[in-house]
């Protein structure tokens, strides 16, 4: 048996063992699922990387935002629909901070996403977080207005 | 046959044939529903129609811009402030379908909703 083939078989066996261990841990109920803990460094790094790549790819394929988004209209929507979780400039959200992962404090930290990516996130939400898909409740114009408003937080940081 | 009575006889035959023939199918009746949209409700909030009916929903906005959406039926429209919109469809499926406003109209927007009930004919 060649060294390369041995290495491949060994790697496949290790992966299979890890998968079985993960499934076993899940079946035994020993995977922590509570939201009242701080996400680990590795988990945060991996999830952030995956999320950023996925959002960038999806947003790139999405419709181009309106050139004339109305941040003032977006501010009204943000106050009614977003502030509860993402906070305001005056007050961070206790509720949003209790999510796992915590909801981004947009008003005080801004967003690393560009306006188009924010619009995609607002429209489609992020699974396994508290971020819902708003496209059923908000029009496309509403969503682009919110994205334009959120992006203004970057300048206020 | 008297040549002068021939056209009259023909007319009588035609009239009797018309009287004996079944009535031509009437155009299906259109069920018109008037809906008022205002922050943060539709009035009425429940619409009841029969399966197979041609339905027209006339929506009037009493204040600002509103939307009307029934995702399950692929039906939606915008209503301008103080304006009206008309949505036409055939109620092809019986069931209960939820509609809601999908254009932000203020704090309380998310509760602006109602129900379309399509009953069996």
Coordinates of N, CA and C in Angstrom, one line a residue, chain A residues 6-134:
Chain A
X6 N -2.4 5.2 2.2 CA -2.6 5.0 3.6 C -3.0 6.2 4.3
X7 N -2.5 7.4 3.8 CA -2.8 8.6 4.4 C -4.3 9.0 4.2
X8 N -4.8 8.7 2.9 CA -6.1 9.0 2.6 C -7.1 8.1 3.4
X9 N -6.8 6.8 3.5 CA -7.6 5.9 4.3 C -7.6 6.4 5.8
X10 N -6.5 6.7 6.3 CA -6.4 7.2 7.7 C -7.2 8.4 7.9
X11 N -7.1 9.4 7.0 CA -7.9 10.7 7.1 C -9.4 10.4 7.1
X12 N -9.8 9.5 6.2 CA -11.2 9.1 6.0 C -11.7 8.5 7.3
X13 N -10.9 7.6 7.9 CA -11.3 6.9 9.1 C -11.4 7.9 10.2
X14 N -10.5 8.8 10.3 CA -10.5 9.8 11.4 C -11.8 10.7 11.3
X15 N -12.1 11.1 10.1 CA -13.3 11.9 9.8 C -14.6 11.1 10.2
X16 N -14.6 9.8 9.8 CA -15.8 9.0 10.1 C -15.9 8.8 11.6
X17 N -14.8 8.7 12.3 CA -14.8 8.5 13.8 C -15.3 9.8 14.4
X18 N -14.9 10.9 13.9 CA -15.3 12.2 14.5 C -16.8 12.4 14.2
X19 N -17.3 12.0 13.1 CA -18.7 12.1 12.8 C -19.6 11.2 13.7
X20 N -19.1 10.0 13.9 CA -19.8 9.1 14.8 C -19.8 9.7 16.2
X21 N -18.6 10.2 16.6 CA -18.5 10.8 18.0 C -19.5 12.0 18.1
X22 N -19.6 12.8 17.1 CA -20.5 14.0 17.1 C -21.9 13.5 17.2
X23 N -22.3 12.5 16.4 CA -23.6 12.0 16.4 C -24.0 11.4 17.7
X24 N -23.0 10.7 18.3 CA -23.2 10.0 19.6 C -23.4 11.0 20.6
X25 N -22.6 12.1 20.6 CA -22.7 13.2 21.6 C -24.1 13.8 21.5
X26 N -24.5 14.0 20.3 CA -25.9 14.6 20.1 C -27.0 13.7 20.6
X27 N -26.9 12.4 20.3 CA -27.9 11.5 20.7 C -27.9 11.3 22.2
X28 N -26.8 11.5 22.9 CA -26.7 11.3 24.3 C -27.2 12.6 25.0
X29 N -27.4 13.7 24.3 CA -27.8 14.9 24.9 C -26.8 15.7 25.7
X30 N -25.5 15.5 25.3 CA -24.5 16.2 26.1 C -23.9 17.4 25.3
X31 N -24.6 17.7 24.2 CA -24.2 18.9 23.5 C -24.9 20.1 24.1
X32 N -24.1 21.1 24.6 CA -24.8 22.3 25.2 C -25.7 23.1 24.2
X33 N -26.9 23.3 24.6 CA -27.8 24.0 23.7 C -28.3 25.3 24.3
X34 N -28.0 25.6 25.5 CA -28.5 26.8 26.2 C -27.9 28.0 25.5
X35 N -28.7 29.1 25.6 CA -28.2 30.4 25.0 C -27.5 31.3 26.0
X36 N -27.5 30.8 27.3 CA -26.9 31.7 28.3 C -25.4 31.4 28.5
X37 N -24.7 31.3 27.4 CA -23.2 31.2 27.5 C -22.6 31.9 26.4
X38 N -21.3 32.2 26.5 CA -20.6 33.0 25.5 C -20.1 32.0 24.4
X39 N -20.4 32.3 23.2 CA -19.9 31.4 22.1 C -18.4 31.3 22.2
X40 N -17.9 30.1 21.9 CA -16.5 29.9 21.9 C -15.7 30.6 20.8
X41 N -14.4 30.7 21.0 CA -13.6 31.4 20.0 C -13.6 30.7 18.6
X42 N -13.5 29.4 18.7 CA -13.4 28.6 17.4 C -14.8 28.6 16.7
X43 N -15.8 28.4 17.5 CA -17.2 28.5 17.0 C -17.5 29.8 16.3
X44 N -17.1 30.9 17.0 CA -17.3 32.2 16.5 C -16.6 32.5 15.2
X45 N -15.3 32.1 15.2 CA -14.5 32.3 14.1 C -15.0 31.5 12.9
X46 N -15.4 30.3 13.1 CA -15.9 29.4 12.0 C -17.2 30.0 11.5
X47 N -18.1 30.2 12.4 CA -19.5 30.7 12.0 C -19.4 32.0 11.3
X48 N -18.6 32.9 11.8 CA -18.5 34.2 11.2 C -18.0 34.1 9.8
X49 N -17.0 33.3 9.6 CA -16.4 33.1 8.2 C -17.4 32.5 7.3
X50 N -18.1 31.5 7.7 CA -19.1 30.8 6.9 C -20.2 31.8 6.6
X51 N -20.7 32.6 7.6 CA -21.8 33.5 7.4 C -21.4 34.6 6.4
X52 N -20.2 35.2 6.6 CA -19.8 36.3 5.7 C -19.7 35.8 4.3
X53 N -19.1 34.7 4.1 CA -19.0 34.1 2.7 C -20.4 33.9 2.1
X54 N -21.3 33.3 2.9 CA -22.6 33.0 2.3 C -23.4 34.3 2.0
X55 N -23.3 35.3 2.9 CA -24.0 36.5 2.7 C -23.5 37.2 1.5
X56 N -22.1 37.3 1.4 CA -21.5 38.0 0.2 C -21.9 37.3 -1.1
X57 N -22.0 36.0 -1.1 CA -22.3 35.3 -2.3 C -23.8 35.6 -2.7
X58 N -24.7 35.4 -1.7 CA -26.1 35.6 -2.0 C -26.4 37.0 -2.3
X59 N -25.8 38.0 -1.6 CA -26.1 39.4 -1.9 C -25.7 39.8 -3.3
X60 N -24.6 39.2 -3.7 CA -24.0 39.5 -5.0 C -25.0 39.1 -6.1
X61 N -25.7 38.1 -5.8 CA -26.7 37.6 -6.9 C -28.0 38.3 -6.7
X62 N -28.2 39.0 -5.7 CA -29.5 39.6 -5.4 C -29.7 40.9 -6.3
X63 N -31.0 41.4 -6.3 CA -31.3 42.6 -7.1 C -30.5 43.8 -6.6
X64 N -30.2 44.7 -7.5 CA -29.5 45.9 -7.1 C -30.4 46.8 -6.3
X65 N -29.8 47.3 -5.2 CA -30.7 48.2 -4.4 C -31.1 49.5 -5.1
X66 N -32.2 50.1 -4.7 CA -32.6 51.3 -5.3 C -31.5 52.4 -5.1
X67 N -31.4 53.2 -6.1 CA -30.4 54.3 -6.0 C -30.9 55.3 -5.0
X68 N -32.2 55.4 -4.8 CA -32.7 56.5 -4.0 C -33.3 55.9 -2.7
X69 N -32.6 55.1 -2.0 CA -33.1 54.6 -0.7 C -33.3 55.8 0.2
X70 N -34.3 55.6 1.1 CA -34.7 56.7 2.0 C -34.3 56.4 3.4
X71 N -33.1 56.8 3.9 CA -32.7 56.4 5.3 C -33.7 56.9 6.4
X72 N -34.4 58.1 6.1 CA -35.3 58.6 7.1 C -36.5 57.6 7.3
X73 N -37.0 57.1 6.1 CA -38.0 56.0 6.2 C -37.5 54.8 6.9
X74 N -36.2 54.5 6.6 CA -35.6 53.3 7.2 C -35.5 53.5 8.7
X75 N -35.2 54.7 9.2 CA -35.1 55.0 10.6 C -36.4 54.7 11.3
X76 N -37.5 55.0 10.7 CA -38.9 54.7 11.3 C -39.1 53.2 11.4
X77 N -38.7 52.5 10.4 CA -38.9 51.1 10.4 C -37.9 50.4 11.4
X78 N -36.7 50.9 11.5 CA -35.7 50.4 12.4 C -36.2 50.6 13.9
X79 N -36.8 51.8 14.1 CA -37.3 52.0 15.5 C -38.4 51.1 15.9
X80 N -39.2 50.7 14.9 CA -40.4 49.9 15.2 C -40.1 48.4 15.1
X81 N -39.2 48.0 14.2 CA -39.0 46.5 14.0 C -37.6 46.0 14.4
X82 N -36.6 46.8 14.5 CA -35.2 46.3 14.7 C -34.6 46.7 16.0
X83 N -35.0 47.9 16.5 CA -34.3 48.4 17.7 C -34.4 47.6 18.9
X84 N -35.5 46.9 19.0 CA -35.8 46.0 20.2 C -34.6 45.0 20.4
X85 N -34.1 44.5 19.3 CA -33.0 43.5 19.4 C -31.6 44.1 19.1
X86 N -31.6 45.1 18.2 CA -30.2 45.7 17.8 C -29.9 47.0 18.5
X87 N -30.8 47.5 19.3 CA -30.5 48.7 20.1 C -30.5 50.0 19.4
X88 N -30.4 51.0 20.1 CA -30.4 52.4 19.6 C -29.1 53.0 20.0
X89 N -28.8 54.2 19.5 CA -27.6 54.9 19.8 C -27.6 55.2 21.3
X90 N -28.7 55.4 21.8 CA -28.8 55.8 23.2 C -28.8 54.6 24.2
X91 N -29.2 53.4 23.7 CA -29.4 52.3 24.6 C -29.2 51.0 23.9
X92 N -28.2 50.2 24.3 CA -28.1 48.9 23.7 C -29.2 48.0 24.1
X93 N -29.5 46.9 23.4 CA -30.6 46.0 23.7 C -30.2 44.9 24.6
X94 N -30.9 44.9 25.8 CA -30.7 43.7 26.7 C -31.2 42.4 26.1
X95 N -32.3 42.5 25.4 CA -32.9 41.4 24.7 C -31.9 40.8 23.7
X96 N -31.4 41.7 22.8 CA -30.5 41.2 21.7 C -29.2 40.6 22.3
X97 N -28.8 41.2 23.4 CA -27.6 40.6 24.0 C -27.8 39.3 24.6
X98 N -29.0 38.9 24.8 CA -29.3 37.6 25.4 C -29.4 36.5 24.4
X99 N -29.4 36.8 23.1 CA -29.5 35.8 22.0 C -28.2 35.0 22.0
X100 N -28.2 33.9 21.3 CA -27.0 33.1 21.0 C -27.0 32.7 19.5
X101 N -26.1 33.4 18.8 CA -25.2 34.4 19.2 C -25.9 35.7 19.5
X102 N -25.3 36.6 20.2 CA -26.0 37.9 20.5 C -26.3 38.7 19.2
X103 N -27.4 39.4 19.2 CA -27.7 40.2 18.0 C -26.7 41.3 17.9
X104 N -26.2 41.6 16.7 CA -25.2 42.7 16.6 C -25.8 44.0 17.1
X105 N -25.0 44.7 17.9 CA -25.4 46.0 18.4 C -25.1 47.1 17.3
X106 N -26.0 47.1 16.4 CA -25.7 47.9 15.1 C -25.6 49.4 15.4
X107 N -26.4 49.9 16.3 CA -26.4 51.4 16.6 C -25.1 51.9 17.2
X108 N -24.4 51.0 17.9 CA -23.2 51.4 18.6 C -21.9 50.8 17.9
X109 N -22.1 49.7 17.2 CA -20.9 49.1 16.6 C -20.9 49.2 15.0
X110 N -22.0 49.6 14.5 CA -22.1 49.6 13.0 C -22.2 48.2 12.5
X111 N -22.0 48.0 11.2 CA -22.0 46.7 10.6 C -20.8 46.5 9.6
X112 N -20.3 45.3 9.6 CA -19.2 45.0 8.7 C -19.7 44.7 7.3
X113 N -21.0 44.5 7.2 CA -21.6 44.2 5.9 C -21.8 45.5 5.1
X114 N -21.8 45.4 3.8 CA -22.2 46.6 3.0 C -23.7 46.7 2.9
X115 N -24.1 47.8 2.3 CA -25.6 48.1 2.2 C -26.4 46.9 1.5
X116 N -25.8 46.5 0.5 CA -26.5 45.4 -0.3 C -26.6 44.1 0.5
X117 N -25.5 43.8 1.3 CA -25.5 42.6 2.1 C -26.5 42.8 3.3
X118 N -26.6 44.0 3.8 CA -27.5 44.2 4.9 C -28.9 44.0 4.4
X119 N -29.2 44.5 3.2 CA -30.5 44.4 2.6 C -30.9 42.9 2.5
X120 N -29.9 42.1 2.0 CA -30.1 40.7 1.9 C -30.4 40.0 3.2
X121 N -29.6 40.4 4.2 CA -29.9 39.8 5.6 C -31.2 40.2 6.1
X122 N -31.6 41.4 5.9 CA -33.0 41.8 6.4 C -34.0 41.0 5.7
X123 N -33.9 40.9 4.4 CA -34.9 40.2 3.6 C -35.0 38.7 3.9
X124 N -33.8 38.1 4.1 CA -33.8 36.6 4.2 C -33.6 36.1 5.6
X125 N -33.1 36.9 6.5 CA -32.8 36.5 7.9 C -31.6 35.6 7.9
X126 N -31.2 35.2 9.1 CA -30.1 34.3 9.3 C -30.6 33.1 10.1
X127 N -30.5 31.9 9.6 CA -31.0 30.7 10.3 C -30.2 30.5 11.5
X128 N -30.9 29.8 12.5 CA -30.3 29.5 13.8 C -29.8 30.7 14.6
X129 N -30.4 31.8 14.3 CA -30.2 33.0 15.1 C -31.6 33.6 15.4
X130 N -31.6 34.7 16.0 CA -33.0 35.3 16.2 C -33.4 36.2 15.0
X131 N -32.6 36.3 14.0 CA -32.9 37.2 12.9 C -33.9 36.6 11.9
X132 N -35.1 37.2 11.9 CA -36.1 36.6 11.0 C -35.9 37.1 9.5
X133 N -36.6 36.5 8.6 CA -36.7 37.0 7.2 C -37.9 37.9 7.2
X134 N -37.5 39.2 6.8 CA -38.6 40.2 6.9 C -39.3 40.4 5.5

